[in-house]
Coordinates of C-alpha atoms in Angstrom, one line a residue:
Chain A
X234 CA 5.6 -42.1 -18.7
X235 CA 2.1 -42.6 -17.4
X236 CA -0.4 -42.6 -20.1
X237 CA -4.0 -40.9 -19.2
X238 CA -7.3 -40.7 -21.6
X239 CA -9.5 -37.5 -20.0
X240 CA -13.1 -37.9 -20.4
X241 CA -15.3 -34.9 -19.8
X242 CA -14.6 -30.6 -20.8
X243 CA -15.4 -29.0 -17.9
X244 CA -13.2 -26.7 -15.6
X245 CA -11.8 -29.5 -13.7
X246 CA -11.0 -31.8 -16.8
X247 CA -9.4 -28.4 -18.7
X248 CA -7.3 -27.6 -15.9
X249 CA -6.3 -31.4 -15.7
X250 CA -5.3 -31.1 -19.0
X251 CA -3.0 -28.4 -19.1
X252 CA -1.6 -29.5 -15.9
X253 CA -1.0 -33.1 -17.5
X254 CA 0.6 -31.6 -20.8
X255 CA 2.8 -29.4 -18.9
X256 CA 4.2 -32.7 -16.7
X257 CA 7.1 -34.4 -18.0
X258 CA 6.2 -37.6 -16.0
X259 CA 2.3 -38.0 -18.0
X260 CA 1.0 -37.8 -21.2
X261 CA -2.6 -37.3 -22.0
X262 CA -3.0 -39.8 -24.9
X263 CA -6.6 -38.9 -25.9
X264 CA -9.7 -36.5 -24.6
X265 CA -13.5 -38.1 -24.5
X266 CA -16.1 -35.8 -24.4
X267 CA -19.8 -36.4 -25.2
X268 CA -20.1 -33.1 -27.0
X269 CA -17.3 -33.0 -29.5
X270 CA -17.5 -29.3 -29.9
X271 CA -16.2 -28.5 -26.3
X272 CA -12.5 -30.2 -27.5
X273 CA -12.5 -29.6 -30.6
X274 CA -10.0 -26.5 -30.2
X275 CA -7.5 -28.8 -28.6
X276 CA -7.6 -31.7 -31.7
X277 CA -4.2 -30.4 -32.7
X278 CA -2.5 -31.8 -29.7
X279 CA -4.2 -34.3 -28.6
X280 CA -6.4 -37.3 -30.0
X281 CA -10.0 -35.7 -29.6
X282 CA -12.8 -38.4 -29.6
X283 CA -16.8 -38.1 -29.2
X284 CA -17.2 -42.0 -29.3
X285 CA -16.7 -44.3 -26.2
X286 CA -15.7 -47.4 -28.6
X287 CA -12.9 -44.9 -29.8
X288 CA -11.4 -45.3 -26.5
X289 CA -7.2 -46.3 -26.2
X290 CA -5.5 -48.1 -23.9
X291 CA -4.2 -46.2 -21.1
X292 CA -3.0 -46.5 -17.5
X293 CA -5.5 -44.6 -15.9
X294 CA -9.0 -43.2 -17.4
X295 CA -9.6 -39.7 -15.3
X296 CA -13.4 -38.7 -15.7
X297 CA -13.9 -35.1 -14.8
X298 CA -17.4 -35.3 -15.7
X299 CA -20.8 -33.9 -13.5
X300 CA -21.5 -35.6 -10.3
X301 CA -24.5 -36.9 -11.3
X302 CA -22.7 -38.6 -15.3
X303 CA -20.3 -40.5 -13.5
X304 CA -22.0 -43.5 -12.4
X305 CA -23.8 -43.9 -15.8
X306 CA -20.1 -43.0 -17.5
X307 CA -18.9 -45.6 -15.6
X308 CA -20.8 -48.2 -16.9
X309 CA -20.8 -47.3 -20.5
X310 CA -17.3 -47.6 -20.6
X311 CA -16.5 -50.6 -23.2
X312 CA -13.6 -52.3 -21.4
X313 CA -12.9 -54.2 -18.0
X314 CA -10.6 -54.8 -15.3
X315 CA -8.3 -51.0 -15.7
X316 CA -8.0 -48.3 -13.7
X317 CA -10.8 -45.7 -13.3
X318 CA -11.0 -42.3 -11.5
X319 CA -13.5 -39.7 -10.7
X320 CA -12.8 -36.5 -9.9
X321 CA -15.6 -35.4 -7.0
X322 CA -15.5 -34.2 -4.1
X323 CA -18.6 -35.8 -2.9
X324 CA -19.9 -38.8 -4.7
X325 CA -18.3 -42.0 -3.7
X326 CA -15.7 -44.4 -4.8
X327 CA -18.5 -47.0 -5.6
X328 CA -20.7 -45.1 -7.7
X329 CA -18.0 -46.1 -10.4
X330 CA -18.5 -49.2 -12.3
X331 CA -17.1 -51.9 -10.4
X332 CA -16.1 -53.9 -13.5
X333 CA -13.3 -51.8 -13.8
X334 CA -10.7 -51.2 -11.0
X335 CA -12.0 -47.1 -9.4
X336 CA -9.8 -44.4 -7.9
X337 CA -11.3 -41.2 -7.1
X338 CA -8.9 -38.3 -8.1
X339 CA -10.3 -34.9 -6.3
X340 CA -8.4 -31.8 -6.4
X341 CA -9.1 -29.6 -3.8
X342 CA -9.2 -26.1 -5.5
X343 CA -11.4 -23.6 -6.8
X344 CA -11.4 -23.7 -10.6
X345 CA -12.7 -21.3 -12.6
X346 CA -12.5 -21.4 -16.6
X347 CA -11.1 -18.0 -17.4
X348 CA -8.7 -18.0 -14.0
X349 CA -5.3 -19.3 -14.9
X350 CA -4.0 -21.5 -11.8
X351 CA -1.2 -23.1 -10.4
X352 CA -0.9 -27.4 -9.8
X353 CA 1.8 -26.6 -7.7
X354 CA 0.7 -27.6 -4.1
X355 CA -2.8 -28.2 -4.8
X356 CA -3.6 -31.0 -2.2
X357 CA -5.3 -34.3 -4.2
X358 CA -7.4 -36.7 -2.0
X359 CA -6.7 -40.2 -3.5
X360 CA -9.0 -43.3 -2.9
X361 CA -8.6 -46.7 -4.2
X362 CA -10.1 -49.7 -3.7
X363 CA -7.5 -51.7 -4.6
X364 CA -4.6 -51.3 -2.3
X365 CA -2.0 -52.0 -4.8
X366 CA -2.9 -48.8 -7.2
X367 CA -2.1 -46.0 -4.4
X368 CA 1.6 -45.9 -5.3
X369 CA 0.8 -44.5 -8.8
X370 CA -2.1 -42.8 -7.9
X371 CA 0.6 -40.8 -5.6
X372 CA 2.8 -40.5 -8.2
X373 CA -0.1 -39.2 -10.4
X374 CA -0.6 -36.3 -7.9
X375 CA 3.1 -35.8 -7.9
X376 CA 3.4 -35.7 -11.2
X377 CA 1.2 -32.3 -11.2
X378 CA 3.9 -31.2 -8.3
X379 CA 0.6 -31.4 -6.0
X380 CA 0.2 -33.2 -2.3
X381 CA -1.2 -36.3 -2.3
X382 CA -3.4 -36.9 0.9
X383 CA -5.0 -40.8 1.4
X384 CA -8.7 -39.7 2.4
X385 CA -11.6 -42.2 2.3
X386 CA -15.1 -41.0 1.4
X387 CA -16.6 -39.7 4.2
X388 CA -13.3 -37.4 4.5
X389 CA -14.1 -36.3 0.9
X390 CA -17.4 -35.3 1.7
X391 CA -16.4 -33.4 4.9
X392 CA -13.6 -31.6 3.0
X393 CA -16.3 -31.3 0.4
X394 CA -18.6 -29.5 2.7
X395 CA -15.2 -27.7 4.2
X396 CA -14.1 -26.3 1.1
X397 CA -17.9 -24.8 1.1
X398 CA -17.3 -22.4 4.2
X399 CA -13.4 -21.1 3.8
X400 CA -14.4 -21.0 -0.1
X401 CA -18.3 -20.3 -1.4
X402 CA -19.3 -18.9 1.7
X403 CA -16.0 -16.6 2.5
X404 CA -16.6 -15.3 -1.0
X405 CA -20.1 -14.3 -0.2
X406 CA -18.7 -12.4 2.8
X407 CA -16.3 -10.2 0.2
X408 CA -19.4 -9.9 -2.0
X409 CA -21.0 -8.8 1.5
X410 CA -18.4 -6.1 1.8
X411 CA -18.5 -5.3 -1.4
X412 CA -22.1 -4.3 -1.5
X413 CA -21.6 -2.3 1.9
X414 CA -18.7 0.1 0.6
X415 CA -19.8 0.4 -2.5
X416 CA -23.2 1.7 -1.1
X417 CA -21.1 4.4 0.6
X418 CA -18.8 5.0 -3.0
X419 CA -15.2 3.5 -1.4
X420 CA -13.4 2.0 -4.0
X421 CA -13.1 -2.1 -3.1
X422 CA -9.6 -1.9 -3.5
X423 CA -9.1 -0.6 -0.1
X424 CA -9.9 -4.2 1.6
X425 CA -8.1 -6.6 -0.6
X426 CA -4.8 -6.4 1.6
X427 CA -7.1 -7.4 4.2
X428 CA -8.5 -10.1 2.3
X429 CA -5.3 -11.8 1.6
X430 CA -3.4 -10.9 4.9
X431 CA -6.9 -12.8 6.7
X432 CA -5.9 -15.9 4.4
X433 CA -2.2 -16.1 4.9
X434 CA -2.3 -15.4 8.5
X435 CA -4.0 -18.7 8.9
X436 CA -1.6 -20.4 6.9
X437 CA 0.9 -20.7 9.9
X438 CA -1.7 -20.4 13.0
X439 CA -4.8 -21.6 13.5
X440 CA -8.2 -19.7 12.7
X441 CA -8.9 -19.9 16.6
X442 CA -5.3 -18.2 17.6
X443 CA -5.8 -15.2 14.5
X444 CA -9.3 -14.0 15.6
X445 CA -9.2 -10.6 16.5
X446 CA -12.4 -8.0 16.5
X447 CA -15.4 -6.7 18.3
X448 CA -16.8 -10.6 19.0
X449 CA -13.4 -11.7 20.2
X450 CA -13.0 -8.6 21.9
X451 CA -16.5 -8.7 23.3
X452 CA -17.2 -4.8 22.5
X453 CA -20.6 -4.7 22.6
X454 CA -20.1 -0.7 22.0
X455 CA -18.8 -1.4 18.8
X456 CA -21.2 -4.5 18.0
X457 CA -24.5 -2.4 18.4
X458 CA -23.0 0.4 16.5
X459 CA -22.3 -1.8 13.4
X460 CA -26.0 -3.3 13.4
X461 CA -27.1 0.3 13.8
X462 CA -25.2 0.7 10.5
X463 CA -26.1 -2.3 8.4
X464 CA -29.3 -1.1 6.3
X465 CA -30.3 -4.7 5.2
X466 CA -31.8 -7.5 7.0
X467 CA -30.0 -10.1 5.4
X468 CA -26.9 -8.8 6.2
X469 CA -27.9 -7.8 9.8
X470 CA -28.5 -11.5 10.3
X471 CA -25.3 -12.7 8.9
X472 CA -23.3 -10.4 11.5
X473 CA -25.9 -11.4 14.3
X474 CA -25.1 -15.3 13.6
X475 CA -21.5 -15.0 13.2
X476 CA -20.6 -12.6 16.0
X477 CA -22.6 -15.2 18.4
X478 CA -20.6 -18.1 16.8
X479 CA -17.2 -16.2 17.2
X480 CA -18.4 -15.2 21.1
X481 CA -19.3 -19.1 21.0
X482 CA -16.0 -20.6 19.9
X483 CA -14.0 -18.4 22.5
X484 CA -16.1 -18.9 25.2
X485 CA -18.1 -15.9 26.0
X486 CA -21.2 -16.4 27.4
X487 CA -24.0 -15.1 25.6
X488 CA -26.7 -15.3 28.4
X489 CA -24.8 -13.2 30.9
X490 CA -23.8 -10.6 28.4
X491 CA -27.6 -10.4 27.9
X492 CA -27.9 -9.7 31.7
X493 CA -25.2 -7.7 32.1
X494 CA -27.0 -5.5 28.6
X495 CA -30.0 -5.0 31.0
Chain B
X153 CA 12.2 14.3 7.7
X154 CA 9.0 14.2 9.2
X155 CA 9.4 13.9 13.3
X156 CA 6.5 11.6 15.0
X157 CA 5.7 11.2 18.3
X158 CA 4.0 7.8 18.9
X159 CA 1.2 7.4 22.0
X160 CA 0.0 4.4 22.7
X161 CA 1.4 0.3 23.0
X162 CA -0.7 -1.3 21.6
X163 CA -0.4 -3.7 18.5
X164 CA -1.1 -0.8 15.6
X165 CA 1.3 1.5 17.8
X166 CA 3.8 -1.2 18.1
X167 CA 3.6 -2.1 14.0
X168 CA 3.7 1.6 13.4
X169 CA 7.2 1.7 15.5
X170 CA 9.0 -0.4 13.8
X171 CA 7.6 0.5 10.3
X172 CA 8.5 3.9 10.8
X173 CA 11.7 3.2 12.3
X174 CA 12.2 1.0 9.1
X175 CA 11.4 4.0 6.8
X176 CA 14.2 6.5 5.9
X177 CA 11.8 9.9 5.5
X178 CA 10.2 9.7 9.0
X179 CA 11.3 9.0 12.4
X180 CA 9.9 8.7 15.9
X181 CA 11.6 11.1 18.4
X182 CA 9.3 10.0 21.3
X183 CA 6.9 7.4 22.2
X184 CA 4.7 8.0 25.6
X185 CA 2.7 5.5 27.0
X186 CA 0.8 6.1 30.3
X187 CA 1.9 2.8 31.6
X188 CA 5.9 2.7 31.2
X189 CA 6.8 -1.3 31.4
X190 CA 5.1 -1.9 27.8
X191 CA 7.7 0.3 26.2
X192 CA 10.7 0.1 27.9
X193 CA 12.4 -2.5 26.4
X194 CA 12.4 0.1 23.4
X195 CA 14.4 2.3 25.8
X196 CA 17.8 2.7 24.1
X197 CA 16.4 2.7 20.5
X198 CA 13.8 5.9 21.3
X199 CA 13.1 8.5 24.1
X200 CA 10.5 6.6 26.0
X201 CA 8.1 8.6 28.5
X202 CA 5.1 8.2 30.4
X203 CA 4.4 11.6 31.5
X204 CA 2.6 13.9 29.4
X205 CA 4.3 17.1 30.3
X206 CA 7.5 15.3 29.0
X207 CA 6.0 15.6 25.3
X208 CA 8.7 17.7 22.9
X209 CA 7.6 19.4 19.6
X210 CA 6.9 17.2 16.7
X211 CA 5.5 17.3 12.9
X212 CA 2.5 15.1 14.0
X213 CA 1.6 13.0 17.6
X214 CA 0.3 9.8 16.9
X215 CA -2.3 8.3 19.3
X216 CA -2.7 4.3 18.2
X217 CA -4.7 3.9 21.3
X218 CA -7.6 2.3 22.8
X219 CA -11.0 4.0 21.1
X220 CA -12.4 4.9 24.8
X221 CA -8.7 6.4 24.9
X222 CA -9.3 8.8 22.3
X223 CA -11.0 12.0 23.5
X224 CA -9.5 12.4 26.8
X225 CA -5.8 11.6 25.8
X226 CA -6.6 14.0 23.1
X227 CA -7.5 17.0 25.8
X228 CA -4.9 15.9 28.4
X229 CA -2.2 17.0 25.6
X230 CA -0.1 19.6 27.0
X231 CA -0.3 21.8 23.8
X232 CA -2.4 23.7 21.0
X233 CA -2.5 24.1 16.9
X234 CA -0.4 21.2 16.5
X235 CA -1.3 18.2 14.4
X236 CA -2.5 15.2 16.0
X237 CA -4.1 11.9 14.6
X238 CA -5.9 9.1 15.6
X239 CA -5.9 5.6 14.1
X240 CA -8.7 4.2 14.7
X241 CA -11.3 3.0 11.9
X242 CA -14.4 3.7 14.3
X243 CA -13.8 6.9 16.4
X244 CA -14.9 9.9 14.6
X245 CA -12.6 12.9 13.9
X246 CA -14.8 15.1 15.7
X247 CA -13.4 12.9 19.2
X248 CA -10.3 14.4 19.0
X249 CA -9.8 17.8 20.8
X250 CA -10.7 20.7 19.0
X251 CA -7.5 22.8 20.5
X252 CA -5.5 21.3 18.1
X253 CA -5.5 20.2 14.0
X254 CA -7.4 17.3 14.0
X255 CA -6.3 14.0 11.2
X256 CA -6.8 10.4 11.1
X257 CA -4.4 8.0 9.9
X258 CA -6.4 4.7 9.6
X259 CA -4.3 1.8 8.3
X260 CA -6.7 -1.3 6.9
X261 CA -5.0 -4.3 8.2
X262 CA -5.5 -7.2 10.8
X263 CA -2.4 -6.4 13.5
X264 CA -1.3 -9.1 15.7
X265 CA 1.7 -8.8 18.4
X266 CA 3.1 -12.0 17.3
X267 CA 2.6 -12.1 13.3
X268 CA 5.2 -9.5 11.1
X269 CA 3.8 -7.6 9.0
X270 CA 4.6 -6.2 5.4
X271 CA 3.8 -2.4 5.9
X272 CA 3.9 -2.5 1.9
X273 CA 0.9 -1.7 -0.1
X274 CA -1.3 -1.2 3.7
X275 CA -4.2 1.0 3.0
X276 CA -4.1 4.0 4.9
X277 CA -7.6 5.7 5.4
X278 CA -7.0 9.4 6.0
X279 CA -9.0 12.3 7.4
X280 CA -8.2 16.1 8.1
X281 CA -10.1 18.8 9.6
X282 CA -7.3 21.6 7.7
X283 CA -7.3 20.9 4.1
X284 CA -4.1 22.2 3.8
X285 CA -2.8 18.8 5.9
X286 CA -3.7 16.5 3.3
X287 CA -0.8 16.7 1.6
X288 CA 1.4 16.1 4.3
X289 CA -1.0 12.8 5.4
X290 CA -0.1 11.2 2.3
X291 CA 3.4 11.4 2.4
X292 CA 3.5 10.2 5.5
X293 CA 2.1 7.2 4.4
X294 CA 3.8 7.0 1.4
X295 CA 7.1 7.0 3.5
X296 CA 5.9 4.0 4.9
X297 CA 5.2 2.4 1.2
X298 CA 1.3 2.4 2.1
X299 CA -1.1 3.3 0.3
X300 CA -3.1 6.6 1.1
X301 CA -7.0 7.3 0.6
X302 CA -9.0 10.2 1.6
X303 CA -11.6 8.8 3.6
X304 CA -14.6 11.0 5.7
X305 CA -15.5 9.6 8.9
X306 CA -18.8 7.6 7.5
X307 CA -17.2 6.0 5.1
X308 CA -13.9 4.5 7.5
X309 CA -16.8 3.4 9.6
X310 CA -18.5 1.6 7.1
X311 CA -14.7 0.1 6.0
X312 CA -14.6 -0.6 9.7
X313 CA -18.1 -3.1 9.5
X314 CA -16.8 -4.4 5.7
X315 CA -13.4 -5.5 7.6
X316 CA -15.3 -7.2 10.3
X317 CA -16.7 -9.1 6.8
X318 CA -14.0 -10.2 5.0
X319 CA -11.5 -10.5 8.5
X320 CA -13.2 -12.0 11.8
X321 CA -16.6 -13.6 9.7
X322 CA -14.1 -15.0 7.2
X323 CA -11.6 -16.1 9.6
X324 CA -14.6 -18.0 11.6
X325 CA -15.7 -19.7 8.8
X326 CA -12.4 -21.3 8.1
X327 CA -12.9 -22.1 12.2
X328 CA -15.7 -23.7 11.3
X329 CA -14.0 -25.9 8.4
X330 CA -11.6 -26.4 11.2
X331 CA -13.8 -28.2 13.4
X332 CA -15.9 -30.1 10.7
X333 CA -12.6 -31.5 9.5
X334 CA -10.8 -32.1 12.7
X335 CA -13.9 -33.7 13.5
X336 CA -13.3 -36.5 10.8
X337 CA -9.3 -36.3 11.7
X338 CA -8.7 -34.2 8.6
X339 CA -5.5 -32.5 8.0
X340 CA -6.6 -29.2 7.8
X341 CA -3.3 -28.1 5.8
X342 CA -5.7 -29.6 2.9
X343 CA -8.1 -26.6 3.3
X344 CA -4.4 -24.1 3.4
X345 CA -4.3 -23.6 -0.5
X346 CA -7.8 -23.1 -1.4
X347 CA -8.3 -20.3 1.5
X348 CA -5.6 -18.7 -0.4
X349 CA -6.7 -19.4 -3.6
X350 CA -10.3 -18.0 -2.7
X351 CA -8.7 -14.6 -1.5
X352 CA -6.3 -14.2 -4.6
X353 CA -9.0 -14.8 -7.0
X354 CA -10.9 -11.6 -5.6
X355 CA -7.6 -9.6 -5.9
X356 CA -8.3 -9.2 -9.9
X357 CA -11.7 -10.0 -10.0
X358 CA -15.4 -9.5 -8.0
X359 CA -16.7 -11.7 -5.6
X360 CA -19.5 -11.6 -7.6
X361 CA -18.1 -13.0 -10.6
X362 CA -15.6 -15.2 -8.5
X363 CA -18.8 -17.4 -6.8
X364 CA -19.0 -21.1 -7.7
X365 CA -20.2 -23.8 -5.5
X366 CA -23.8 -25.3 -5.1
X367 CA -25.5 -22.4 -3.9
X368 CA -24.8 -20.9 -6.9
X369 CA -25.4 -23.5 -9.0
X370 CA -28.3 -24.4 -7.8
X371 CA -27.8 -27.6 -6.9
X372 CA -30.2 -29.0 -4.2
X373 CA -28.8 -32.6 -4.1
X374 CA -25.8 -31.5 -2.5
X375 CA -26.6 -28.5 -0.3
X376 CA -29.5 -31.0 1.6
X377 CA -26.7 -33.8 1.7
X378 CA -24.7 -31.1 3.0
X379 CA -27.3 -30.3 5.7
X380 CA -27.5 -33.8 6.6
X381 CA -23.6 -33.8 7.0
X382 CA -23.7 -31.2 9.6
X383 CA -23.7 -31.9 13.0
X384 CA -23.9 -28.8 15.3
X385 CA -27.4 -26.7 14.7
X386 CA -25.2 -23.4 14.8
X387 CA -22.9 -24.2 11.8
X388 CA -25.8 -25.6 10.1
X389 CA -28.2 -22.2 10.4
X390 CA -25.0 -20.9 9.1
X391 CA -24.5 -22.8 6.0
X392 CA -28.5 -22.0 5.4
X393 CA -28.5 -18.2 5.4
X394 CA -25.2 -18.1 3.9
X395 CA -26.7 -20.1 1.1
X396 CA -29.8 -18.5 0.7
X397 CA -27.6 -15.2 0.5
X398 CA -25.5 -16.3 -2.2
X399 CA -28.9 -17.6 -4.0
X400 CA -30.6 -14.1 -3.5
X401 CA -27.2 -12.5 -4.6
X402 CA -27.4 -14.6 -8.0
X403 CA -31.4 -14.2 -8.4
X404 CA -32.2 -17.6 -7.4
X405 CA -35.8 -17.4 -6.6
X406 CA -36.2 -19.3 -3.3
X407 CA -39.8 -19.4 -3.3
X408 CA -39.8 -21.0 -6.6
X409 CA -37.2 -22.9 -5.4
X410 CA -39.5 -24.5 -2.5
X411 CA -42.6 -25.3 -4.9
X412 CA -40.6 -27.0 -7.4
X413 CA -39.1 -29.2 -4.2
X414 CA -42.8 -30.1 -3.4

């Protein structure tokens, strides 16, 4: 049974958590958190402390704490020589403490407080800098029932910035759509298949093979009747920039369209 | 049993075959296509023609073809006061020869030769120019297990530009994440689960409320340390107006943004 003390109450270390509880294979054998109010609810299960000196042995300390805690965290903490992780997906490995032995432990996910959500296949990008503690950081990840994937820190903070585009910025382009139909009083409901249909198609193909539409297509017809119909200028930009980078990526040239358009 | 005669070969006509084969209240008793070789392999499952004159009485003639298509197919039909629809989410109603009843039967999906598709739970975006048609729309796509919405020609337009949205900008951004990744030789099966997560989460609640990420948050550290990750100026204007829209979307005040940066 791997033993783990969580420090920190955000979403990350709450999901954690109840992902840990629910695992056969780990035990979470005490919860840190600065704020003592944040845990509190959970003090019936689990040993709740507000005091770093308070802190147990375990095989692994996970802090799911704010990017910009974790180096100070680190340092605070009142033992040597065990095994620390982070959680982040972008600050690195040695902003940990180096009197202790660091891990970075970043699940690759969108968590949200109230949104209940699956471990199951949730890829975690495992660091170390000692060799040795890979194995169990593996069988950490496993533990969860997610994918462990090796991946340094520069990886990190390219999946980091990755996770930004299919996730923040795809989000913004349903809020987009959103804003559009609702303008025009058709109920939202009407894209969601769409929505999921564009996610799962690229679960088995590759983003470049699924593209379909006017840019692909090159249909200018179609192209200058859409801008005719977007009424704001943040929008109208959005479609400029990303029909020119989907006419980009499969190779049609934008100069000689502009001749042809003469 | 409503009887359909199918026009056209490409990929909405070709879904539309074999979902209304696959239904047990409609089948096709014809499907024309001007040129013959793309349907002919169908030959000894349906009467296949490519001569108009061939055409034999139906419920309702279905033309899945190319936009431009539209109007003149819709003339060159051999017949009057029948019903005949159109699928596309652009061309408006008005296209289609007066002579006969005029419908659209728009279904909201992203159609590709290769991938199957679930015809379940398909938004389908209908239009009539006789009232008394509706009816008949609906069960139509109701024998398909779609759902149907009366939609006027404006708004299918505007669900047209919204699709473009959340289907071809969405599915270049996860290009994008793509490249950045491969770039570093990241698995991009790492990025799978959280470009499905990101589209479930909208299913039951808004994009609005479903945002997270720096943008959002506010939080200039990592968005310029994202800038400075970014190689190519195209996907970094991207990541800048898609930022700035998620900030005006959440009434983050850029300009007081700027002086506090100075």
């Amino acid at each position: 049974m791997i033993s783990v003390v969580l420090l920190g109450a955000g979403n990350v270390a709450t999901h954690l958590y109840k992902a840990f509880m629910a695992s056969n294979a780990v035990t979470v054998i005490q919860w840190y958190n600065r704020t003592y109010s944040s845990i509190s609810s959970f003090a019936n299960d689990v040993d709740t402390i507000d005091q770093l000196e308070s802190l147990k042995e375990a095989d692994i300390y996970i802090m799911a704490v704010s990017d910009d805690s974790i180096s100070k965290l680190s340092q605070e903490l009142p033992f040597e020589n065990r095994l620390v992780a982070h959680t982040s997906g972008s600050v690195s490995i040695h902003d940990l403490d180096k009197k202790n032995q660091r891990a970075v432990f970043y699940p690759l996910q969108t968590f949200s407080k109230d949104a209940e959500l699956d471990f199951c296949d949730i890829p975690i990008c495992i660091e170390v800098t000692e060799k040795a503690n890979m194995p169990f950081m593996k069988d950490l990840a496993e533990a969860l029932g997610c994918k462990p994937y090796k991946i340094n820190t520069e990886q990190r903070q390219t999946l980091h910035l990755s996770a930004v585009f299919v996730n923040n910025f795809t989000n913004q382009l349903y809020r987009i759509a959103h804003e559009i139909s609702d303008a025009k009083n058709i109920n939202f409901d009407i894209l969601k298949p769409l929505i999921l249909e564009t996610a799962k198609k690229v679960q088995h193909m590759s983003p470049y093979s699924a593209q379909t539409g006017p840019a692909k297509r090159n249909d200018k017809k179609t192209i200058k009747r859409h801008l005719k119909q977007i009424e704001s200028d943040e929008h109208k930009a959005i479609y400029d920039l990303l029909t020119a980078s989907i006419k980009k990526a499969h190779g049609i040239s934008i100069r000689s369209m502009t001749k042809k358009n003469k």
